[in-house]
Coordinates of N, CA and C in Angstrom, one line a residue:
M1 N 1.1 -1.3 -0.1 CA 0.2 0.3 0.0 C 0.8 1.2 -0.1
L2 N 0.8 2.2 -1.0 CA 2.0 3.4 -1.4 C 1.0 4.2 0.0
T3 N 1.8 5.0 1.1 CA 1.3 6.1 1.6 C 2.4 7.2 1.3
T4 N 1.4 8.4 1.5 CA 2.2 9.6 1.5 C 2.9 10.2 2.4
A5 N 4.5 10.7 2.4 CA 5.1 11.1 3.3 C 4.7 12.6 3.8
V6 N 4.4 12.6 5.1 CA 4.1 13.8 5.6 C 5.1 14.8 6.2
R7 N 5.2 16.0 6.3 CA 5.8 16.8 7.7 C 4.6 17.9 8.0
P8 N 5.3 18.1 9.4 CA 4.7 19.6 10.3 C 5.3 20.6 9.3
V9 N 4.7 21.4 9.5 CA 4.8 23.3 8.9 C 4.6 23.8 10.1
C10 N 5.2 24.7 10.5 CA 4.8 25.7 11.4 C 5.3 27.3 11.0
R11 N 4.2 27.6 11.3 CA 4.1 29.2 10.5 C 5.9 29.7 11.7
S12 N 5.9 29.5 12.5 CA 6.9 30.3 13.2 C 8.2 29.9 12.9
I13 N 8.1 28.5 12.2 CA 9.5 28.1 11.4 C 10.1 28.9 10.4
L14 N 8.7 28.9 9.4 CA 8.8 29.1 7.9 C 9.1 31.0 8.1
N15 N 9.0 31.6 9.3 CA 9.3 33.0 9.3 C 10.8 32.9 9.7
K16 N 11.2 32.1 10.5 CA 12.3 32.1 10.9 C 13.6 31.6 10.4
S17 N 12.8 30.7 9.5 CA 14.1 29.8 9.2 C 14.8 30.2 7.6
P18 N 16.4 30.0 7.6 CA 16.8 30.7 6.4 C 16.7 29.6 5.3
T19 N 16.3 28.6 5.4 CA 15.5 28.1 4.1 C 14.3 27.4 4.3
F20 N 13.6 27.6 3.0 CA 12.2 27.0 3.4 C 12.5 25.5 3.2
G21 N 11.5 24.7 4.4 CA 11.8 23.0 5.1 C 12.8 23.0 5.8
E22 N 13.5 23.9 6.7 CA 14.2 23.7 7.5 C 14.2 24.2 8.8
Q23 N 14.4 24.1 9.9 CA 14.6 25.1 11.3 C 15.8 25.2 11.8
L24 N 16.0 26.1 12.6 CA 17.1 26.3 13.5 C 17.4 25.6 14.8
K25 N 17.8 24.5 15.1 CA 18.2 24.1 16.7 C 19.5 24.3 16.7
N26 N 19.8 25.1 17.9 CA 21.3 25.5 18.4 C 22.4 25.9 17.6
G27 N 21.6 26.6 16.6 CA 22.2 27.3 15.5 C 22.6 26.5 14.5
Q28 N 21.9 25.0 14.2 CA 22.2 23.7 13.5 C 20.7 23.8 12.6
R29 N 21.1 23.9 11.4 CA 19.5 23.4 10.1 C 19.1 21.8 10.3
Y30 N 17.6 21.9 10.6 CA 17.5 20.2 10.8 C 15.9 20.7 9.8
P31 N 15.6 19.4 9.1 CA 14.4 19.3 8.5 C 13.2 19.5 9.2
L32 N 12.2 20.1 8.7 CA 11.3 20.2 9.6 C 10.6 19.1 9.8
S33 N 10.6 17.9 9.7 CA 9.9 16.8 10.2 C 10.8 16.4 11.5
T34 N 11.4 16.9 12.0 CA 12.1 17.1 13.3 C 11.4 18.0 14.6
C35 N 10.2 18.7 13.6 CA 9.8 19.7 14.6 C 8.9 19.3 15.6
T36 N 9.3 19.0 16.8 CA 8.3 18.3 17.9 C 8.3 19.3 19.2
S37 N 8.7 20.8 19.0 CA 8.5 21.6 20.3 C 7.1 21.8 20.1
T38 N 6.6 21.5 21.5 CA 5.5 22.0 21.9 C 4.9 23.2 22.0
R39 N 5.6 24.1 21.4 CA 5.6 25.5 22.1 C 4.8 25.9 20.6
L40 N 5.4 25.2 19.5 CA 4.8 26.0 18.1 C 3.3 25.1 18.0
T41 N 2.6 26.3 18.1 CA 0.9 25.8 18.1 C 0.3 25.9 17.0
S42 N 1.4 26.9 15.7 CA 0.7 26.8 14.6 C 0.9 25.8 13.4
C43 N 0.8 25.1 13.7 CA 1.3 24.0 13.0 C 0.2 23.1 12.3
T44 N 0.3 22.5 10.6 CA -0.6 21.8 10.2 C 0.7 20.7 9.4
T45 N -0.5 19.7 8.9 CA 0.3 18.4 8.1 C 0.2 18.6 6.6
V46 N 0.9 18.7 5.7 CA 1.0 18.7 4.5 C 2.1 17.6 3.7
P47 N 1.8 16.9 2.6 CA 2.4 16.0 1.8 C 3.8 16.6 1.6
R48 N 4.9 15.9 1.7 CA 6.2 16.2 2.1 C 6.7 17.0 0.3
N49 N 6.3 16.5 -0.8 CA 6.5 17.5 -1.6 C 5.6 18.5 -2.0
T50 N 4.8 19.0 -1.4 CA 3.9 20.5 -1.5 C 5.0 21.7 -1.8
S51 N 4.1 22.5 -2.9 CA 4.9 23.9 -2.8 C 5.3 24.4 -1.9
K52 N 6.1 25.4 -1.9 CA 5.9 26.4 -1.1 C 4.8 27.0 -1.3
A53 N 4.3 27.7 -2.1 CA 3.2 28.5 -2.4 C 2.2 28.0 -1.6
S54 N 2.1 26.7 -1.7 CA 0.9 25.8 -1.6 C 1.2 25.6 0.1
V55 N 1.8 25.8 1.0 CA 2.0 25.5 2.2 C 1.8 26.8 2.6
Y56 N 2.1 28.0 2.3 CA 2.0 29.7 2.7 C 0.5 29.9 2.5
A57 N -0.1 29.2 1.3 CA -1.5 29.5 1.2 C -2.6 28.6 2.3
K58 N -2.1 28.0 2.5 CA -2.8 27.0 3.8 C -2.4 27.8 4.8
I59 N -1.4 27.8 5.4 CA -1.1 28.6 6.6 C -1.8 29.9 6.5
S60 N -2.0 30.4 5.5 CA -2.6 32.2 5.4 C -4.1 31.8 5.6
T61 N -4.5 30.8 5.2 CA -6.0 30.8 5.0 C -6.7 29.9 6.6
S62 N -5.3 29.7 7.6 CA -6.3 29.1 8.4 C -5.6 29.6 9.9
T63 N -5.6 30.6 9.8 CA -5.5 31.7 11.0 C -6.6 32.3 11.3
N64 N -6.6 33.1 12.3 CA -8.1 33.7 12.5 C -7.8 35.5 11.9
N65 N -6.5 35.5 12.0 CA -6.5 36.9 11.3 C -6.1 36.9 9.9
S66 N -6.2 36.2 9.2 CA -5.8 35.9 7.8 C -6.6 36.4 6.9
L67 N -6.3 36.6 5.5 CA -7.2 37.1 4.8 C -7.7 35.4 4.0
E68 N -8.9 35.2 2.6 CA -9.3 34.6 2.2 C -8.5 34.9 1.1
L69 N -8.2 33.6 0.3 CA -7.5 33.8 -1.0 C -8.1 34.2 -2.0
N70 N -7.6 35.1 -3.0 CA -8.3 35.6 -4.0 C -9.2 37.0 -3.6
T71 N -9.3 37.1 -2.5 CA -9.8 38.1 -1.8 C -9.2 39.7 -3.0
T72 N -9.8 40.3 -3.3 CA -9.7 41.2 -4.2 C -10.0 42.7 -4.3
R73 N -9.7 44.0 -4.6 CA -10.2 44.9 -4.6 C -9.7 45.8 -5.6
T74 N -10.3 46.6 -5.9 CA -9.9 47.4 -6.8 C -9.8 49.0 -6.4
Y75 N -9.2 49.9 -7.5 CA -8.8 51.2 -7.1 C -9.4 52.2 -8.4
N76 N -10.5 52.7 -8.9 CA -10.5 53.6 -10.1 C -10.5 54.7 -9.9
L77 N -9.6 55.6 -11.0 CA -9.0 56.7 -11.2 C -9.2 57.5 -12.7
I78 N -9.2 58.6 -13.1 CA -9.1 59.1 -14.0 C -7.8 59.9 -14.1
V79 N -6.9 59.5 -15.2 CA -5.4 59.7 -15.4 C -5.6 61.2 -15.4
Q80 N -4.4 62.3 -14.8 CA -4.8 63.5 -14.6 C -3.0 63.7 -15.3
P81 N -3.0 65.0 -15.3 CA -1.4 65.5 -16.2 C -0.2 65.2 -15.5
S82 N -0.5 65.6 -13.9 CA 0.5 65.1 -13.1 C 0.7 63.6 -13.2
D83 N -0.1 62.8 -13.7 CA 0.4 61.3 -13.8 C 1.0 60.7 -15.3
L84 N 1.3 61.7 -15.8 CA 1.8 61.3 -16.9 C 3.3 61.5 -17.1
A85 N 4.0 60.7 -17.9 CA 5.6 60.7 -18.1 C 6.1 62.2 -18.4
S86 N 5.6 63.1 -19.2 CA 6.0 63.8 -19.4 C 5.9 64.9 -18.1
A87 N 5.2 64.6 -17.3 CA 5.4 65.7 -15.9 C 6.3 65.5 -15.1
I88 N 7.5 64.6 -15.4 CA 8.8 64.1 -14.7 C 10.3 64.7 -15.6
S89 N 9.8 65.1 -17.0 CA 10.8 65.3 -17.9 C 11.1 66.9 -18.2
S90 N 11.8 67.6 -16.5 CA 11.7 68.5 -16.5 C 13.4 68.9 -16.9
N91 N 14.3 67.8 -16.8 CA 15.7 67.8 -17.0 C 16.2 67.9 -18.6
A92 N 16.6 68.4 -18.7 CA 16.5 68.8 -20.1 C 17.7 67.5 -20.8
K93 N 18.5 67.1 -20.2 CA 19.4 66.3 -20.2 C 18.5 64.8 -20.4
I94 N 17.4 64.6 -20.6 CA 16.7 63.1 -20.2 C 15.9 63.6 -21.7
D95 N 15.9 62.4 -22.2 CA 15.1 62.6 -23.6 C 13.4 62.9 -23.3
K96 N 12.6 63.9 -23.7 CA 11.5 64.1 -23.5 C 10.2 63.0 -23.4
F97 N 9.7 62.9 -22.1 CA 8.4 61.8 -22.0 C 7.5 62.1 -22.5
P98 N 6.6 61.2 -23.3 CA 5.5 61.2 -23.6 C 4.5 61.4 -22.8
R99 N 3.6 61.8 -23.2 CA 2.1 62.5 -22.3 C 1.4 61.1 -22.4
V100 N 1.7 60.2 -21.9 CA 0.9 59.0 -21.3 C 1.4 58.9 -19.6
L101 N 0.8 58.0 -19.4 CA 0.5 57.4 -17.5 C 2.0 56.8 -17.3
T102 N 2.7 57.4 -16.3 CA 4.1 57.1 -16.3 C 4.1 55.8 -15.6
A103 N 5.3 54.7 -15.3 CA 4.6 53.5 -15.0 C 5.1 53.6 -13.3
S104 N 5.7 54.8 -13.1 CA 5.8 55.0 -11.3 C 4.3 55.2 -11.0
R105 N 3.5 55.9 -11.4 CA 2.1 56.3 -11.3 C 1.1 55.1 -11.0
M106 N 1.6 54.4 -12.3 CA 0.8 53.1 -12.4 C 0.9 52.1 -11.3
V107 N 2.3 52.1 -10.7 CA 2.6 51.4 -9.3 C 1.9 52.0 -8.4
A108 N 2.0 53.1 -8.0 CA 1.4 53.7 -6.9 C -0.2 53.3 -7.2
F109 N -1.1 53.5 -8.2 CA -2.1 52.7 -8.4 C -2.4 51.2 -7.8
M110 N -1.7 50.6 -7.9 CA -1.9 49.3 -7.7 C -1.3 49.0 -6.5
E111 N -0.5 50.0 -5.7 CA -0.2 49.7 -4.1 C -1.3 50.2 -3.6
I112 N -2.1 51.3 -4.0 CA -3.4 50.8 -3.1 C -4.4 50.5 -3.2
A113 N -4.7 49.7 -4.3 CA -5.4 48.4 -4.7 C -4.9 47.5 -3.4
A114 N -3.8 47.3 -3.7 CA -3.3 45.8 -2.7 C -3.5 46.4 -1.2
A115 N -3.2 47.9 -0.9 CA -3.6 48.0 0.6 C -4.8 48.2 0.9
L116 N -5.8 48.4 0.3 CA -7.4 48.0 0.3 C -7.5 46.6 0.6
V117 N -6.6 45.7 0.0 CA -6.8 43.7 0.5 C -6.8 44.2 1.6
L118 N -5.7 44.3 2.6 CA -5.0 44.0 4.0 C -5.9 45.0 4.5
Q119 N -6.6 46.0 4.3 CA -7.3 46.8 5.2 C -8.1 45.8 6.3
P120 N -8.9 44.9 6.0 CA -9.1 44.2 7.3 C -8.6 43.7 8.6
L121 N -7.1 43.7 8.1 CA -6.0 42.8 9.1 C -5.9 43.9 10.1
L122 N -6.1 45.3 9.5 CA -5.2 46.2 10.2 C -5.9 46.6 11.7
S123 N -5.0 46.4 12.8 CA -5.7 47.0 14.2 C -5.2 48.3 14.2
P124 N -5.5 49.2 15.1 CA -5.5 50.7 15.4 C -4.0 50.9 15.2
G125 N -3.9 52.1 15.1 CA -1.9 52.6 14.9 C -1.2 51.5 13.6
Q126 N -1.9 50.9 12.6 CA -1.0 50.1 11.8 C -1.5 50.5 10.7
L127 N -0.7 50.4 9.5 CA -0.6 50.2 8.1 C 0.0 49.7 7.9
S128 N -0.3 49.1 6.1 CA 0.4 48.4 5.3 C 1.1 49.4 4.5
V129 N 2.4 48.7 4.2 CA 4.0 49.5 3.4 C 4.1 48.2 2.3
G130 N 4.5 49.0 1.4 CA 5.0 48.4 0.3 C 6.4 47.8 0.0
T131 N 7.2 46.5 0.2 CA 8.1 46.2 0.3 C 8.9 45.5 -1.1
S132 N 7.9 45.2 -1.9 CA 9.0 44.7 -3.4 C 7.5 44.9 -4.5
I133 N 8.2 45.1 -5.9 CA 7.2 44.8 -6.8 C 7.8 44.6 -7.5
N134 N 7.3 44.0 -8.6 CA 7.6 43.3 -9.9 C 6.4 43.4 -11.2
I135 N 6.9 44.4 -11.9 CA 5.8 44.8 -12.6 C 6.2 44.9 -14.3
T136 N 5.2 44.8 -15.3 CA 5.0 44.9 -16.5 C 4.5 46.0 -16.6
H137 N 5.2 47.0 -17.3 CA 4.2 48.2 -18.3 C 3.8 47.8 -19.6
S138 N 2.6 47.6 -20.0 CA 2.8 46.7 -21.3 C 2.0 48.0 -22.6
A139 N 1.3 48.8 -22.1 CA 0.5 49.8 -23.1 C 0.2 51.3 -22.5
P140 N 0.6 52.4 -23.4 CA 0.4 53.5 -23.1 C -1.3 54.1 -22.8
T141 N -1.2 54.8 -21.9 CA -2.9 55.5 -21.4 C -2.3 56.9 -21.7
P142 N -3.6 57.5 -22.2 CA -3.7 58.9 -22.1 C -4.1 59.9 -20.9
A143 N -4.0 60.5 -21.2 CA -4.6 61.8 -20.1 C -6.0 61.7 -20.6
G144 N -6.8 61.6 -19.1 CA -8.3 61.7 -19.4 C -8.9 60.2 -19.7
A145 N -8.3 59.0 -19.2 CA -8.6 57.7 -19.7 C -8.7 57.3 -18.1
K146 N -9.8 56.6 -17.9 CA -10.0 56.0 -16.5 C -9.3 54.7 -16.7
V147 N -8.4 54.6 -15.3 CA -7.5 53.3 -15.1 C -8.2 52.7 -13.9
T148 N -8.6 51.2 -13.9 CA -8.8 50.7 -12.9 C -7.1 49.8 -12.2
A149 N -7.5 49.9 -11.5 CA -6.0 49.1 -10.6 C -6.7 48.1 -10.0
E150 N -6.2 47.0 -10.6 CA -6.8 45.4 -9.1 C -5.7 44.7 -8.1
A151 N -5.6 44.4 -7.3 CA -4.9 43.4 -6.6 C -5.8 42.4 -5.9
R152 N -5.4 41.1 -6.0 CA -5.7 39.9 -5.6 C -4.7 38.9 -4.8
Y153 N -5.1 38.9 -3.6 CA -4.5 38.4 -2.8 C -4.2 36.9 -2.9
I154 N -3.0 36.3 -2.8 CA -2.8 34.9 -3.0 C -1.7 34.4 -2.5
G155 N -1.6 35.1 -1.4 CA -0.5 34.1 0.0 C 0.1 34.7 0.9
Q156 N 0.6 34.1 1.8 CA 1.9 35.4 2.6 C 2.8 34.4 2.7
R157 N 3.9 35.0 3.1 CA 5.3 34.4 3.2 C 5.7 34.9 4.2
G158 N 5.7 34.4 5.4 CA 6.1 35.1 6.6 C 5.5 36.1 7.1
K159 N 5.5 37.5 7.1 CA 5.3 38.8 7.6 C 5.0 39.5 6.2
L160 N 5.0 38.7 5.0 CA 4.7 39.5 3.7 C 3.3 38.8 2.9
Y161 N 2.7 39.7 2.4 CA 1.2 39.6 2.1 C 1.5 39.5 0.4
E162 N 1.1 38.8 -0.3 CA 1.3 38.9 -1.7 C 0.2 39.3 -2.5
S163 N 0.1 40.2 -3.3 CA -0.9 40.0 -4.4 C -0.5 40.3 -5.6
E164 N -1.5 39.5 -6.5 CA -1.4 39.8 -7.8 C -2.0 41.2 -8.4
V165 N -1.0 42.2 -8.9 CA -1.9 43.3 -9.5 C -1.5 43.5 -11.3
I166 N -3.1 44.2 -11.3 CA -3.4 44.5 -12.7 C -3.8 45.7 -12.9
A167 N -3.3 46.6 -13.8 CA -3.9 47.6 -13.8 C -4.4 47.8 -15.4
K168 N -5.9 48.3 -15.8 CA -6.3 48.3 -17.1 C -7.1 49.8 -17.3
D169 N -7.2 50.1 -18.7 CA -7.7 51.1 -19.1 C -9.2 50.7 -19.6
E170 N -9.5 51.6 -20.4 CA -11.0 51.3 -21.1 C -10.7 50.3 -22.5
A171 N -9.4 50.6 -22.9 CA -8.9 49.5 -24.3 C -8.2 48.0 -24.1
G172 N -8.3 48.0 -22.2 CA -7.8 46.6 -21.9 C -6.5 46.7 -21.1
E173 N -5.6 45.8 -20.8 CA -4.6 45.8 -19.8 C -3.3 46.7 -20.2
V174 N -2.8 47.5 -19.0 CA -2.2 48.2 -19.3 C -0.8 47.7 -18.6
G175 N -0.7 46.9 -17.6 CA 0.4 46.4 -16.5 C -0.3 45.1 -15.9
R176 N 0.8 44.6 -15.4 CA 0.0 43.6 -14.5 C 1.6 43.0 -13.7
G177 N 1.6 42.5 -12.6 CA 3.0 42.1 -11.7 C 2.5 41.4 -10.5
S178 N 3.3 41.4 -9.7 CA 2.9 41.2 -8.0 C 3.7 42.0 -7.3
H179 N 3.3 41.9 -5.8 CA 3.5 43.5 -5.1 C 3.1 42.6 -3.5
E180 N 4.4 42.9 -2.9 CA 4.4 42.7 -1.6 C 4.1 43.6 -0.4
R181 N 3.5 43.3 0.8 CA 3.0 44.4 1.6 C 3.3 43.5 2.8
A182 N 3.5 44.6 3.8 CA 4.1 43.9 5.3 C 2.9 45.1 6.0
I183 N 2.6 44.4 7.4 CA 1.7 45.3 8.1 C 2.8 46.1 9.4
V184 N 2.7 47.1 9.4 CA 3.7 47.4 10.6 C 3.0 48.8 11.3
E185 N 3.6 49.0 12.5 CA 3.1 50.0 13.4 C 3.5 51.5 12.6
I186 N 2.6 52.4 13.0 CA 3.0 53.9 12.6 C 3.6 54.4 13.1
A187 N 3.6 54.2 14.3 CA 4.8 55.0 15.3 C 5.9 54.2 15.1
R188 N 6.0 53.3 15.1 CA 7.7 52.7 14.9 C 8.2 53.2 13.3
L189 N 7.2 53.1 12.4 CA 7.6 53.7 11.0 C 8.3 55.1 11.2
K190 N 7.1 55.9 11.6 CA 7.4 57.6 11.8 C 8.7 57.4 12.7
D191 N 9.3 56.9 13.5 CA 10.2 57.2 14.7 C 11.6 56.4 13.3
G192 N 11.3 55.7 12.6 CA 12.4 54.9 11.7 C 12.7 56.0 10.7
A193 N 11.5 56.9 10.1 CA 11.7 57.8 9.5 C 12.4 59.2 10.1
K194 N 12.6 59.4 11.1 CA 12.8 60.3 11.9 C 14.3 60.1 12.2
K195 N 14.7 59.1 12.3 CA 16.5 58.8 12.8 C 17.0 58.6 11.4
R196 N 16.3 58.7 10.0 CA 17.0 59.1 8.8 C 17.1 60.6 8.2
G197 N 16.5 61.4 9.1 CA 16.2 62.8 8.8 C 15.6 63.5 8.4
A198 N 13.9 62.3 8.2 CA 12.8 63.1 7.9 C 12.2 64.0 8.7
S199 N 11.4 64.9 8.6 CA 10.8 66.0 9.2 C 9.5 65.4 10.0
Q200 N 9.0 64.8 9.3 CA 7.7 64.2 9.7 C 7.6 62.9 9.6

């Protein structure tokens, strides 16, 4: 009879482990199958060959303060002149940029949509901040066009919440990618900025 090998997967280990599938014990790396600590309460069992993404998804949907996978939020806006690439080409040494939506503003709209996804997880005094983004800007959008940025939650990796992000105008898709955010304390964020010389 064929049996499937399983291993306990502990969220606390995933958060601290140097590599997926390992834990630290007295400074040494061990497979997760050696996880026996009674203090690790957020454990679940999955097949040994389960992918990292599947494990993160299983963990993120089994905790009380988690989001359901595929939770989606959108952010709609009309492209303004200040959103155009031409608005940032004031340096004469740089080629004159066209009057189309700049990639940086598209990213900002995607971030807003992803932040809306995480709103249910925020406690008083918290906010979410972007930590990484990987996007493709595939089509030009003129001023006056309506743009919809959509973020779809696809899983948690330690303290990071990842969303698939897509931007569309009335003619179709203009960009897509993935974006990770973390939930932080506002006071701590301000303190960190102050130490780096920020005035507020």
